[in-house]
Amino acid sequence: MTTSIFTNHKATPIRHAIHSADVFSRRRKFSHLPCKLNVKQSVETVQLWAKIKNTRTTTTTAFATPNENDEGERSGSHACSGEQVFVPLENNYSSNDLDEEAAGSLPESGSGVFQMAEHSVNLASLLDKLKALHLHVLASEQWNASRLKLCHNNYVESAKNLIHYLALKCLDIEPLKYDLALISLLNLEMVNSSVLASLTTCIELLENLLLNSSITGKDVSAGISTQGKLYHQTNGNFTINTMRMKACLNRELLLGPLQGSRCTHIMTTIGEEALECETLIADLIKAGTSIIRINCAHGSPESWSEIIRRVKRSSQMLEAPCRILMDLAGPKLRTDNLKPGPCVVKVSAKKNATGKVIFPAQVWLSHKGAGAPPPHLSPDAVLFIDDENFFTVVKVGDTLRFFDARGKKRMLKISRVFHVFSGTGFMAECTRTAYVSSGTELYIKRKKDRLPVGQVVDVPPRESSIRLRVGDLLIISRDSTCGEDNSYGHASGAYRITCSSGYLFDAVKPGERITFDDGKIWGVIKGTTISEIVVSITHAGLRGTKLGSQKSINIPDSNIRFKGVTSKDLVDLEFVKSHADMVGVSFIRDTRDIIVLRQELEERKLQNLGIVLKIETKSGFEKLPLLLLEAMKSSNPLGVMIARGDLAVECGWERLADIQEEILSFCSAAHIPVIWATQVLESLVKSRVPTRAEITDAASGRKASCVMLNKGRHIVEAISTLDNILNSNSRQMKAEVKSLVPSSHLV
């Protein structure tokens, strides 16, 4: 059977609109079609109204009626270029919601719902429109046959369904949706994961209704048998159950099987701070984490190895599977490291509006080898003492005295003692602000003298930052030797940071926007040289916003061309090869990045390594269908991460909600698992108190296969909360409601 579709206007992105009186069928002979397919048999045509801007022009859909001896695909289809798909897409980010199917069974003829709809819906006309839609979907698959042949066997059906979904999406089918809703037959917004099967089921149900109904006197039996054969021939491996099983299989291959009654995986990002507490990783897994993410942009192979060792050990001890995802750093633009600050820690009590202390600062004291405090404690400061005699001399109730970095007399009162994994630790209280540096001596005052009990060691340097306000000038330098202490501004009246990436200096132009730290600071480029960029700050906090080391830089207006896989990524890939279950590919922009990655994986024989495409650029989002089809050419388990931080900056905050729904819809059609990431329960992770919006955002993560949390002070509690949100059984009928329903009707 040869199937094709063409239009009688130029090949520009269009949206088709099907209306009640716009569809008609007729049999006609074609000797030659504009799409260069030679047809030697009867061809059925359907004319649709096409909308180009606000004008309607005629569109012709041509398809072949199968013969009894039809041998599938007789004539070749067009070869597809790398950046083209048959179905054009607009930048119209409508919200297509759930990845569910709805093709309900029809009641017997003469039932009330169809009698009520008889005057408003012409069922025969509705059937014609559904058939035209079905044939349009088949035509799109035929047109992209050469592209589909390149897909790996694991993804052929999924790739075809993605093409079917794109064909459906390019049409304006609102009137058809309304007609189907009137008879409660099919919701076209809920057929993403099984487009062809849902349309086929709907058509067959409608045909059966017309056969057995007295609503219309039209004899449709002649066309039904032929069309029925067509549907069964084309439906093959596209049943709803088959598509659902394919989606579940792809999810398990990448993320692993779900444990117990859980419905969604939880991924947690951790770094070198996880090594400070021996029990942290085990606590994360106990709370519900099933995937650990390591960002290769931070840390070293030594720290990564230790983290992975602890993950595997904890996973085996708890008998809870936990996979490893390692994100390649990619070509992300970041600020370079600023000059380290002083090695001092600030200890400050909580005060009310009048300055009265309402809660003393909590300070953890332990020997250097004892490690971090237990995870259920949240001290305001951690101090390590070099003298082990400290733990034999000090007891609960003692008061430790010291002079802080300013020479001020301060006191710490021991309130509790804890026996931790590698020793003993104390919790102390401090009621006055103190600045403690390395070398600070602690002593206990006795009746006649004072007894030294230890010295503070290894106080880390404070993180340096510059505070930028609206109107400030910022100079970005290519040369790191130009960096200097910017705490109080540069002598020229401008702050200065460095960025070692040459991509930034080669691509930007005056007048373009630039953002820092995931959009917390915005500016406009005022001037550029080969080694410097001058930025005027246009958006920042009322009191200014801090910009520190290794913070992101985005240029949403620039057509910057990155190298998809960097030299550092290739080095890190060697480590990933033997340690991780999945690799995350950052800043994917087009199919060339996928091709380079596939070549590197094939060279290392990594056909089973999971691939997670991080969608965090405007280009990556707009080309997502092409990226998925390109990635489907290999056998590697495949997934997509919605990296909402950079995506919001590049595409616009106000469009983020629609964009993430679009990505979910595309991936649902391709049966590809989605990871919902960035700022999930961020307030809870950092301050222990979530916002209402964060709770509902986390609940929206149920639509994804996995939800990711970033590291933070209260990460264990946040994971437990997220696990409850994602797996709560809110559908269960409450006892108060059950009393309103007869028990005989309850299942």
XYZ file of C-alpha atoms in Angstrom:
747
model
C 0.000 0.000 0.000
C 1.303 3.449 -0.869
C 0.206 6.299 1.355
C 1.057 9.951 0.930
C -0.106 13.399 1.858
C 0.505 16.688 0.136
C -0.735 20.244 0.014
C -1.490 22.564 -2.885
C 0.518 25.472 -1.480
C 4.134 26.134 -0.627
C 5.752 23.962 2.014
C 5.573 26.411 4.881
C 4.588 25.645 8.491
C 0.787 25.506 8.553
C -1.969 24.506 10.859
C -4.861 22.528 9.459
C -8.414 22.956 10.657
C -11.069 20.299 10.210
C -14.624 21.561 10.298
C -18.009 19.892 10.047
C -18.663 20.616 6.409
C -15.060 20.676 5.266
C -14.552 16.964 4.679
C -15.724 14.964 1.733
C -14.525 11.774 0.071
C -14.501 10.793 -3.574
C -12.745 8.202 -5.701
C -10.453 9.546 -8.385
C -7.563 8.381 -10.557
C -4.138 9.965 -10.061
C -1.282 9.258 -12.392
C 1.219 11.438 -10.616
C 1.256 13.103 -7.185
C 3.203 16.256 -6.263
C 5.186 14.243 -3.703
C 6.675 12.177 -6.561
C 4.961 8.921 -5.691
C 3.725 6.993 -8.720
C 0.317 5.523 -8.049
C -1.207 2.893 -10.364
C -4.384 2.171 -8.425
C -7.452 3.953 -7.174
C -6.635 6.695 -4.797
C -9.066 8.127 -2.299
C -8.801 11.823 -1.528
C -10.060 13.932 1.322
C -10.047 17.705 1.209
C -9.456 19.622 4.413
C -9.492 23.317 5.147
C -6.020 24.543 6.010
C -5.403 27.661 8.044
C -2.451 29.844 6.994
C -2.485 32.747 9.407
C -6.104 33.940 9.120
C -6.788 32.628 5.604
C -8.233 29.261 4.724
C -7.029 27.360 1.679
C -7.738 23.876 0.462
C -5.509 20.963 1.431
C -5.708 17.576 -0.275
C -4.955 14.343 1.494
C -4.325 11.388 -0.804
C -4.149 7.773 0.233
C -4.347 4.425 -1.496
C -7.084 1.932 -0.860
C -5.496 -1.475 -0.226
C -6.074 -4.395 -2.532
C -6.408 -7.938 -1.277
C -2.873 -8.696 -2.481
C -1.368 -5.460 -1.278
C 2.238 -5.964 -0.259
C 2.733 -3.163 2.179
C 5.056 -0.467 0.923
C 5.488 -0.720 -2.843
C 7.112 2.563 -3.658
C 9.952 4.281 -1.912
C 9.469 7.401 0.130
C 11.512 10.545 0.253
C 14.849 10.460 1.984
C 14.710 12.680 5.046
C 17.305 15.314 5.672
C 18.816 15.531 9.114
C 16.893 18.614 10.235
C 13.474 17.940 8.665
C 10.440 15.965 9.687
C 7.360 15.663 7.516
C 5.118 17.342 10.063
C 6.013 21.034 10.589
C 5.802 22.372 14.124
C 4.948 25.884 15.200
C 6.316 27.607 18.260
C 2.863 27.338 19.765
C 3.403 25.987 23.237
C -0.065 24.761 24.060
C -0.596 22.621 27.129
C -1.201 19.007 26.158
C -1.676 17.293 29.433
C -1.694 13.693 30.439
C -0.125 10.675 28.741
C -3.252 8.625 29.078
C -5.573 7.143 26.506
C -9.335 7.480 26.444
C -11.324 5.374 24.036
C -14.439 4.356 25.887
C -16.898 1.730 24.784
C -20.108 2.863 23.176
C -23.586 2.054 24.478
C -26.059 0.152 22.325
C -27.830 1.972 19.506
C -30.646 4.201 20.527
C -29.143 5.036 23.932
C -29.799 8.440 25.416
C -26.425 10.062 24.906
C -26.499 9.592 21.144
C -30.146 10.586 20.851
C -29.300 13.876 22.586
C -26.262 14.409 20.369
C -28.091 13.505 17.155
C -29.152 17.059 16.363
C -25.744 18.604 17.063
C -23.354 15.923 15.729
C -23.589 14.222 12.355
C -22.060 10.837 13.150
C -21.426 9.974 9.498
C -19.600 13.270 8.992
C -17.700 12.723 12.228
C -16.641 9.292 10.989
C -15.343 10.818 7.744
C -13.286 13.343 9.655
C -11.817 10.664 11.907
C -10.899 8.582 8.865
C -9.232 11.600 7.276
C -7.314 12.192 10.500
C -6.323 8.518 10.634
C -5.032 8.651 7.069
C -3.122 11.859 7.766
C -1.353 10.063 10.623
C -0.517 7.105 8.378
C 0.723 9.421 5.653
C 3.146 11.106 8.036
C 4.609 7.717 8.951
C 4.980 6.827 5.264
C 6.673 10.117 4.496
C 9.228 9.552 7.256
C 9.788 5.881 6.403
C 13.474 6.340 5.572
C 14.090 8.086 8.914
C 12.210 5.402 10.838
C 14.244 2.639 9.196
C 17.354 4.054 10.877
C 15.899 3.637 14.372
C 17.030 0.713 16.490
C 14.588 -2.173 16.787
C 14.013 -1.263 20.445
C 12.558 2.080 19.428
C 10.840 1.543 16.057
C 7.265 1.464 17.398
C 7.962 4.366 19.733
C 9.472 6.437 16.916
C 6.443 5.760 14.734
C 4.096 6.808 17.506
C 6.090 10.024 17.924
C 5.603 10.742 14.214
C 1.883 9.976 14.613
C 1.685 12.425 17.501
C 3.475 15.156 15.530
C 1.024 14.619 12.658
C -1.891 14.998 15.063
C -0.347 18.038 16.724
C 0.089 20.003 13.507
C -3.680 20.015 12.917
C -6.202 22.399 14.403
C -8.731 19.812 15.597
C -10.642 21.842 18.157
C -14.018 21.404 16.366
C -13.373 17.669 16.127
C -12.502 17.529 19.838
C -15.786 19.279 20.617
C -17.832 16.847 18.503
C -16.138 13.840 20.116
C -16.735 15.304 23.560
C -20.459 15.665 22.850
C -20.777 11.906 22.419
C -18.136 11.075 25.089
C -16.151 8.990 22.641
C -12.501 10.163 22.652
C -10.319 12.906 24.108
C -7.664 13.683 21.503
C -5.500 15.439 24.089
C -5.017 12.172 25.962
C -3.846 9.825 23.213
C -0.134 10.759 23.188
C 1.258 7.329 23.942
C -0.955 5.413 21.473
C -2.215 7.725 18.752
C -2.957 5.192 16.014
C -4.579 2.633 18.309
C -6.842 5.251 19.886
C -7.977 6.609 16.521
C -8.532 3.092 15.201
C -10.606 2.067 18.201
C -12.691 5.212 17.960
C -13.348 4.677 14.234
C -14.322 1.036 14.690
C -16.700 1.881 17.529
C -18.307 4.628 15.473
C -18.646 2.329 12.460
C -20.283 -0.362 14.561
C -22.667 2.207 15.954
C -23.646 3.354 12.460
C -24.162 -0.241 11.337
C -26.550 -1.044 14.174
C -28.206 2.334 14.491
C -31.316 3.785 12.979
C -29.971 7.305 13.438
C -28.909 7.461 9.801
C -30.308 5.708 6.803
C -26.983 5.757 5.031
C -25.604 2.336 4.088
C -21.990 2.343 5.272
C -21.429 -1.395 5.324
C -19.697 -1.406 1.960
C -16.880 0.811 3.117
C -16.527 -0.686 6.557
C -15.093 -4.038 5.600
C -12.424 -2.472 3.433
C -11.556 0.153 6.002
C -11.593 -2.425 8.779
C -8.908 -4.381 6.959
C -6.918 -1.188 6.606
C -7.081 -0.492 10.327
C -6.094 -4.010 11.310
C -3.232 -4.019 8.817
C -1.848 -0.733 10.037
C -2.552 -1.191 13.737
C -0.311 -4.241 14.149
C 2.026 -3.474 17.046
C 0.252 -0.265 18.014
C -2.345 -1.479 20.488
C -2.862 0.633 23.590
C -1.566 -2.111 25.880
C 1.506 -2.651 23.710
C 2.331 1.043 23.808
C 1.886 1.163 27.587
C 4.163 -1.839 28.027
C 6.755 -0.214 25.781
C 6.756 2.938 27.925
C 7.096 0.903 31.142
C 9.924 -1.155 29.672
C 11.856 1.938 28.575
C 11.444 3.448 32.040
C 12.723 0.319 33.802
C 15.664 -0.083 31.426
C 16.869 3.419 32.258
C 15.804 4.046 35.853
C 15.331 0.543 37.226
C 12.196 -1.119 38.632
C 10.087 0.771 41.170
C 10.166 -0.618 44.686
C 7.066 -1.528 46.649
C 4.014 0.592 45.861
C 6.007 3.599 44.652
C 4.928 5.212 41.395
C 7.826 7.614 40.768
C 11.585 7.461 41.210
C 13.413 10.034 43.337
C 16.850 11.238 42.247
C 19.137 13.122 44.633
C 22.159 15.219 43.704
C 25.104 14.916 46.087
C 28.668 16.205 46.101
C 31.771 16.091 48.231
C 29.803 17.243 51.297
C 28.263 13.763 51.412
C 31.663 12.415 52.469
C 31.586 14.485 55.666
C 28.843 12.277 57.146
C 29.267 8.515 57.079
C 25.538 7.792 57.310
C 24.161 10.449 54.933
C 23.928 8.274 51.811
C 22.269 5.446 53.726
C 19.769 7.957 55.129
C 19.017 9.239 51.627
C 18.245 5.738 50.382
C 16.114 4.962 53.443
C 14.082 8.133 52.841
C 13.213 7.080 49.290
C 16.102 7.892 46.962
C 16.491 5.329 44.167
C 18.990 7.233 41.978
C 22.068 9.225 43.016
C 23.248 12.014 40.692
C 26.866 13.211 40.593
C 27.707 16.383 38.670
C 31.065 16.026 36.933
C 31.390 19.818 36.887
C 32.326 19.604 40.580
C 34.628 17.341 42.552
C 37.292 14.912 41.421
C 37.450 11.242 40.389
C 38.685 10.400 43.878
C 35.643 11.906 45.597
C 33.307 10.412 42.975
C 34.766 6.961 43.601
C 34.214 7.242 47.347
C 30.643 8.453 46.893
C 29.843 5.568 44.551
C 31.480 3.071 46.927
C 29.257 4.274 49.761
C 26.173 4.212 47.548
C 26.755 0.602 46.542
C 27.541 -0.450 50.092
C 24.436 1.238 51.512
C 22.289 -0.156 48.711
C 23.417 -3.699 49.468
C 23.015 -3.307 53.231
C 19.502 -1.880 52.908
C 18.560 -4.229 50.030
C 17.298 -1.185 48.140
C 18.493 -0.812 44.523
C 20.056 2.565 43.784
C 21.440 3.578 40.403
C 24.125 6.160 39.573
C 23.700 9.036 37.099
C 26.785 11.087 36.257
C 26.243 14.389 34.453
C 28.932 15.471 32.034
C 29.713 19.136 32.622
C 29.231 20.074 28.990
C 30.041 23.495 27.547
C 28.241 25.480 30.241
C 29.437 29.030 30.795
C 30.347 29.723 34.433
C 32.123 32.387 36.436
C 35.640 31.402 37.482
C 36.637 31.020 41.122
C 36.938 34.253 43.068
C 39.744 34.873 45.536
C 38.977 32.818 48.688
C 37.706 34.720 51.704
C 39.105 34.558 55.248
C 39.045 31.250 57.166
C 36.436 32.318 59.681
C 32.947 31.134 60.618
C 30.231 33.404 61.948
C 28.175 32.160 64.903
C 24.983 34.140 65.418
C 21.962 33.619 67.672
C 18.408 34.219 66.480
C 16.902 37.469 67.754
C 13.508 39.106 67.664
C 12.651 42.560 66.336
C 13.924 44.257 69.495
C 17.283 42.472 69.408
C 16.506 40.039 72.218
C 17.902 36.513 71.821
C 15.048 34.048 71.295
C 17.134 31.018 70.342
C 20.885 30.548 70.964
C 23.133 29.544 68.097
C 23.742 25.791 68.000
C 27.422 24.844 67.571
C 28.675 21.305 66.950
C 32.041 20.481 68.593
C 33.935 17.300 67.795
C 37.385 15.920 67.036
C 38.494 16.290 63.418
C 38.264 12.541 62.797
C 34.741 12.189 64.195
C 33.150 13.590 61.045
C 29.987 15.627 60.581
C 27.096 15.786 63.083
C 24.220 13.295 62.823
C 21.749 14.147 60.041
C 18.859 14.825 62.439
C 20.811 17.733 63.934
C 20.986 21.131 62.233
C 23.779 23.131 63.895
C 24.425 26.727 62.883
C 28.186 26.085 62.881
C 30.577 23.128 63.025
C 33.927 23.445 64.833
C 36.627 20.778 64.889
C 38.968 20.530 67.912
C 42.499 19.164 67.539
C 42.997 17.862 71.122
C 41.365 14.523 71.936
C 41.641 15.339 75.668
C 38.800 17.741 75.016
C 36.332 14.850 75.190
C 37.689 13.532 78.473
C 37.726 16.887 80.266
C 34.510 18.518 79.014
C 31.058 17.449 80.191
C 27.473 18.657 79.783
C 26.952 21.952 81.644
C 30.503 23.237 81.212
C 31.103 26.704 79.800
C 33.895 27.106 77.268
C 35.448 30.570 76.978
C 37.438 32.051 74.080
C 38.432 35.246 72.303
C 36.984 35.475 68.789
C 38.727 36.848 65.667
C 37.957 40.417 66.770
C 39.319 39.889 70.285
C 35.843 39.810 71.827
C 35.209 37.560 74.862
C 32.648 34.888 74.042
C 31.278 31.692 75.654
C 29.960 28.290 74.539
C 27.800 26.315 76.936
C 27.795 22.511 76.454
C 24.152 21.366 76.278
C 24.206 17.807 74.894
C 26.586 14.950 74.127
C 26.283 12.504 71.183
C 28.137 9.296 70.403
C 28.604 9.439 66.648
C 29.973 6.917 64.156
C 33.659 7.700 64.725
C 33.708 9.156 68.218
C 31.944 11.640 70.470
C 30.531 15.080 69.742
C 28.999 17.907 71.768
C 26.286 20.420 71.001
C 26.973 23.847 72.525
C 24.957 27.063 72.707
C 26.166 30.599 72.024
C 24.042 33.657 72.833
C 26.275 36.377 71.345
C 27.601 36.826 67.826
C 31.138 35.467 67.423
C 33.638 35.111 64.563
C 35.688 31.935 65.095
C 38.870 31.296 63.098
C 41.412 28.499 62.994
C 43.729 28.608 66.016
C 41.096 29.895 68.434
C 41.816 28.413 71.891
C 39.001 27.127 74.093
C 39.405 26.928 77.865
C 37.375 26.253 81.003
C 37.655 28.768 83.835
C 38.266 27.150 87.247
C 38.314 28.788 90.664
C 42.014 29.747 90.578
C 43.050 29.406 86.922
C 41.834 28.471 83.488
C 42.240 25.043 81.923
C 42.910 24.883 78.156
C 40.835 22.121 76.519
C 41.584 22.420 72.805
C 42.166 24.518 69.720
C 39.856 25.095 66.729
C 41.303 23.796 63.437
C 40.384 23.520 59.745
C 37.905 26.370 59.544
C 37.125 26.573 55.783
C 37.532 29.860 53.905
C 34.374 31.865 53.474
C 32.887 31.809 49.998
C 33.756 35.011 48.205
C 31.143 36.950 46.285
C 30.399 40.374 44.913
C 27.098 42.114 45.566
C 25.645 43.611 42.388
C 22.922 46.248 42.289
C 20.903 47.751 39.450
C 23.078 50.255 37.599
C 26.402 48.665 38.571
C 28.992 47.934 35.907
C 30.533 44.454 35.722
C 33.625 43.619 33.682
C 33.984 40.001 32.563
C 37.608 39.231 31.785
C 39.070 36.342 29.812
C 42.369 36.521 31.741
C 42.142 35.024 35.245
C 45.290 36.898 36.318
C 43.248 40.100 36.287
C 41.065 38.891 39.147
C 41.323 40.763 42.430
C 39.399 41.310 45.636
C 36.084 42.824 44.570
C 34.416 42.972 47.980
C 34.210 46.757 47.859
C 34.229 47.340 44.130
C 36.948 47.882 41.557
C 39.034 51.040 41.475
C 37.522 51.972 38.107
C 34.028 51.887 39.592
C 33.200 48.468 38.125
C 33.300 45.006 39.614
C 35.381 42.372 37.861
C 35.006 38.618 37.404
C 36.641 36.160 35.027
C 35.318 33.499 32.658
C 37.856 31.264 30.958
C 35.510 30.084 28.173
C 36.373 31.590 24.833
C 32.854 30.872 23.526
C 31.500 33.802 25.529
C 33.870 36.429 24.140
C 33.543 35.200 20.553
C 29.746 35.244 20.380
C 28.275 38.221 22.237
C 27.430 41.641 20.842
C 26.565 44.987 22.449
C 22.873 45.274 23.270
C 22.374 41.558 23.998
C 21.077 40.405 27.367
C 23.175 38.357 29.773
C 22.138 36.586 32.974
C 23.987 35.134 35.955
C 23.225 32.432 38.532
C 20.135 30.933 36.846
C 18.576 34.323 36.176
C 19.019 35.899 39.622
C 20.980 38.764 38.003
C 20.295 40.272 34.561
C 22.327 42.739 32.556
C 22.855 44.255 29.114
C 26.180 44.096 27.274
C 27.475 47.626 26.743
C 30.747 46.866 25.017
C 33.127 44.073 24.048
C 36.795 43.596 23.254
C 38.777 40.478 22.489
C 39.408 39.942 26.205
C 36.705 41.861 28.105
C 32.946 42.337 28.199
C 31.334 45.324 29.933
C 27.891 44.636 31.410
C 25.385 47.060 32.917
C 23.234 45.386 35.599
C 19.502 45.856 34.921
C 17.862 43.408 37.355
C 18.948 42.429 40.879
C 17.530 42.265 44.393
C 16.463 45.414 46.226
C 19.572 45.204 48.400
C 21.691 43.746 45.636
C 22.326 40.108 44.727
C 25.501 38.168 45.421
C 27.440 36.659 42.523
C 29.978 34.019 43.503
C 32.289 31.425 42.024
C 31.134 28.812 39.501
C 27.781 30.482 38.837
C 26.021 30.020 35.524
C 26.138 32.543 32.685
C 23.429 32.580 29.988
C 23.142 34.665 26.830
C 19.555 34.093 25.635
C 19.818 36.472 22.639
C 23.091 35.111 21.254
C 23.366 32.342 18.694
C 26.389 30.924 20.465
C 27.789 27.714 18.988
C 29.103 25.307 21.599
C 31.021 22.140 21.081
C 28.560 19.473 22.243
C 31.028 17.161 23.993
C 34.104 18.886 25.431
C 37.572 17.445 26.018
C 36.825 17.312 29.762
C 33.650 15.369 29.007
C 35.654 12.744 27.112
C 38.028 12.335 30.068
C 35.098 12.051 32.484
C 33.378 9.572 30.152
C 36.206 7.111 30.806
C 35.321 7.258 34.512
C 31.582 7.030 33.803
C 32.226 3.971 31.671
C 33.161 1.803 34.657
C 31.234 3.433 37.495
C 27.801 4.736 36.402
C 24.521 3.335 35.102
C 23.556 6.506 33.211
C 25.293 9.497 31.693
C 23.674 12.922 31.536
C 24.484 15.009 28.461
C 24.313 18.739 29.192
C 23.305 21.566 26.857
C 22.130 19.447 23.941
C 21.347 21.852 21.076
C 20.956 19.839 17.883
C 21.356 16.388 16.347
C 25.089 16.877 15.787
C 25.615 16.682 19.538
C 23.768 13.343 19.610
C 25.821 11.999 16.702
C 29.118 12.893 18.405
C 27.965 11.275 21.650
C 26.832 8.101 19.879
C 30.195 7.791 18.138
C 32.035 8.124 21.456
C 29.812 5.511 23.116
C 30.192 3.082 20.203
C 33.957 3.508 20.298
C 33.909 2.503 23.987
C 31.327 -0.280 23.390
C 28.834 1.273 25.818
C 25.605 0.063 24.193
C 23.940 -0.530 27.578
C 24.834 2.765 29.241
C 21.726 4.869 29.832
C 21.624 8.292 28.135
C 19.800 11.255 29.673
C 19.348 14.237 27.368
C 19.258 17.418 29.440
C 16.923 19.906 27.788
C 18.101 23.282 29.045
C 18.380 25.447 25.940
C 15.826 27.005 23.609
C 17.341 25.179 20.649
C 17.214 21.852 22.488
C 13.524 22.327 23.247
C 12.547 23.408 19.740
C 14.381 20.432 18.194
C 13.336 17.855 20.797
C 11.471 15.528 18.365
C 14.526 15.474 16.092
C 16.827 14.841 19.056
C 14.689 11.914 20.205
C 14.584 10.350 16.738
C 18.353 10.727 16.413
C 18.977 9.195 19.850
C 16.665 6.291 18.985
C 19.184 5.111 16.398
C 21.197 3.422 19.157
C 20.160 0.699 21.589
C 21.091 2.669 24.731
C 18.297 3.211 27.275
C 17.100 6.762 26.775
C 15.602 9.471 28.972
C 15.055 13.238 29.070
C 15.692 15.667 31.925
C 13.758 18.938 32.070
C 16.479 21.225 33.425
C 14.144 24.061 34.314
C 16.776 26.503 35.591
C 18.581 27.304 32.346
C 15.457 26.533 30.303
C 13.485 29.279 32.057
C 16.283 31.789 31.494
C 16.647 30.966 27.799
C 12.953 30.646 26.911
C 11.352 33.056 29.368
C 9.931 32.484 32.851
C 6.336 32.969 31.754
C 6.581 30.182 29.179
C 8.202 27.582 31.411
C 4.958 25.917 32.548
C 3.783 25.358 28.971
C 7.238 24.284 27.815
C 7.597 21.583 30.457
C 4.137 20.267 29.530
C 5.192 20.185 25.867
C 8.301 18.179 26.742
C 6.213 15.738 28.785
C 3.847 15.299 25.824
C 6.636 14.703 23.304
C 8.338 12.173 25.566
C 5.052 10.436 26.338
C 4.491 9.989 22.607
C 8.031 8.605 22.245
C 7.647 6.384 25.368
C 10.729 8.030 26.861
C 10.960 8.513 30.661
C 11.211 12.100 31.915
C 13.165 13.441 34.906
C 11.538 16.510 36.517
C 14.400 18.671 37.840
C 15.517 22.030 39.267
C 14.358 23.769 42.449
C 11.968 21.024 43.524
C 11.130 21.715 47.209
C 14.097 24.088 47.305
C 12.857 26.058 50.340
C 12.321 22.829 52.252
C 15.820 21.604 51.361
C 17.460 24.857 52.444
C 15.312 26.203 55.276
C 13.142 23.252 56.355
C 9.919 25.113 55.474
C 8.402 24.586 51.990
C 6.211 27.065 50.153
C 2.699 26.140 49.046
C 3.702 26.551 45.407
C 6.609 24.123 45.878
C 4.284 21.448 47.247
C 1.968 21.665 44.233
C 4.955 21.784 41.882
C 6.322 18.604 43.465
C 2.919 16.949 43.087
C 2.974 17.847 39.380
C 6.114 15.728 39.201
C 3.846 12.655 39.291
C 3.461 13.140 35.541
C 7.172 12.364 35.151
C 8.979 9.078 35.736
C 11.469 10.613 38.165
C 11.752 13.778 40.273
C 15.159 15.207 41.182
C 16.153 17.060 44.355
C 19.293 19.134 44.709
C 21.608 18.914 47.702
C 20.946 21.012 50.782
C 20.988 21.166 54.533
C 17.651 19.372 55.059
C 17.822 17.022 52.096
C 16.847 13.863 54.018
C 13.658 15.456 55.337
C 12.875 16.817 51.862
C 13.216 13.367 50.288
C 10.855 11.871 52.845
C 8.318 14.640 52.168
C 8.640 14.226 48.406
C 8.178 10.465 48.708
C 4.912 11.043 50.584
C 3.726 13.585 48.005
C 4.497 11.410 44.990
C 3.048 8.204 46.388
C 0.102 9.396 48.476
C -3.160 7.626 47.728
C -5.402 10.647 47.393
C -7.811 8.757 45.155
C -9.038 6.586 47.984
C -12.568 7.537 48.980
C -12.812 9.019 52.445
C -15.081 7.430 55.032
C -17.318 10.528 55.159
C -17.911 10.349 51.411
C -18.550 6.609 51.397
C -21.617 7.149 53.535
C -23.224 9.030 50.632
C -22.927 6.075 48.252
C -24.911 2.808 48.504
C -22.522 0.081 49.587
C -23.772 -2.274 46.889
C -22.357 0.101 44.257
C -18.885 0.289 45.766
C -16.129 -1.842 44.304
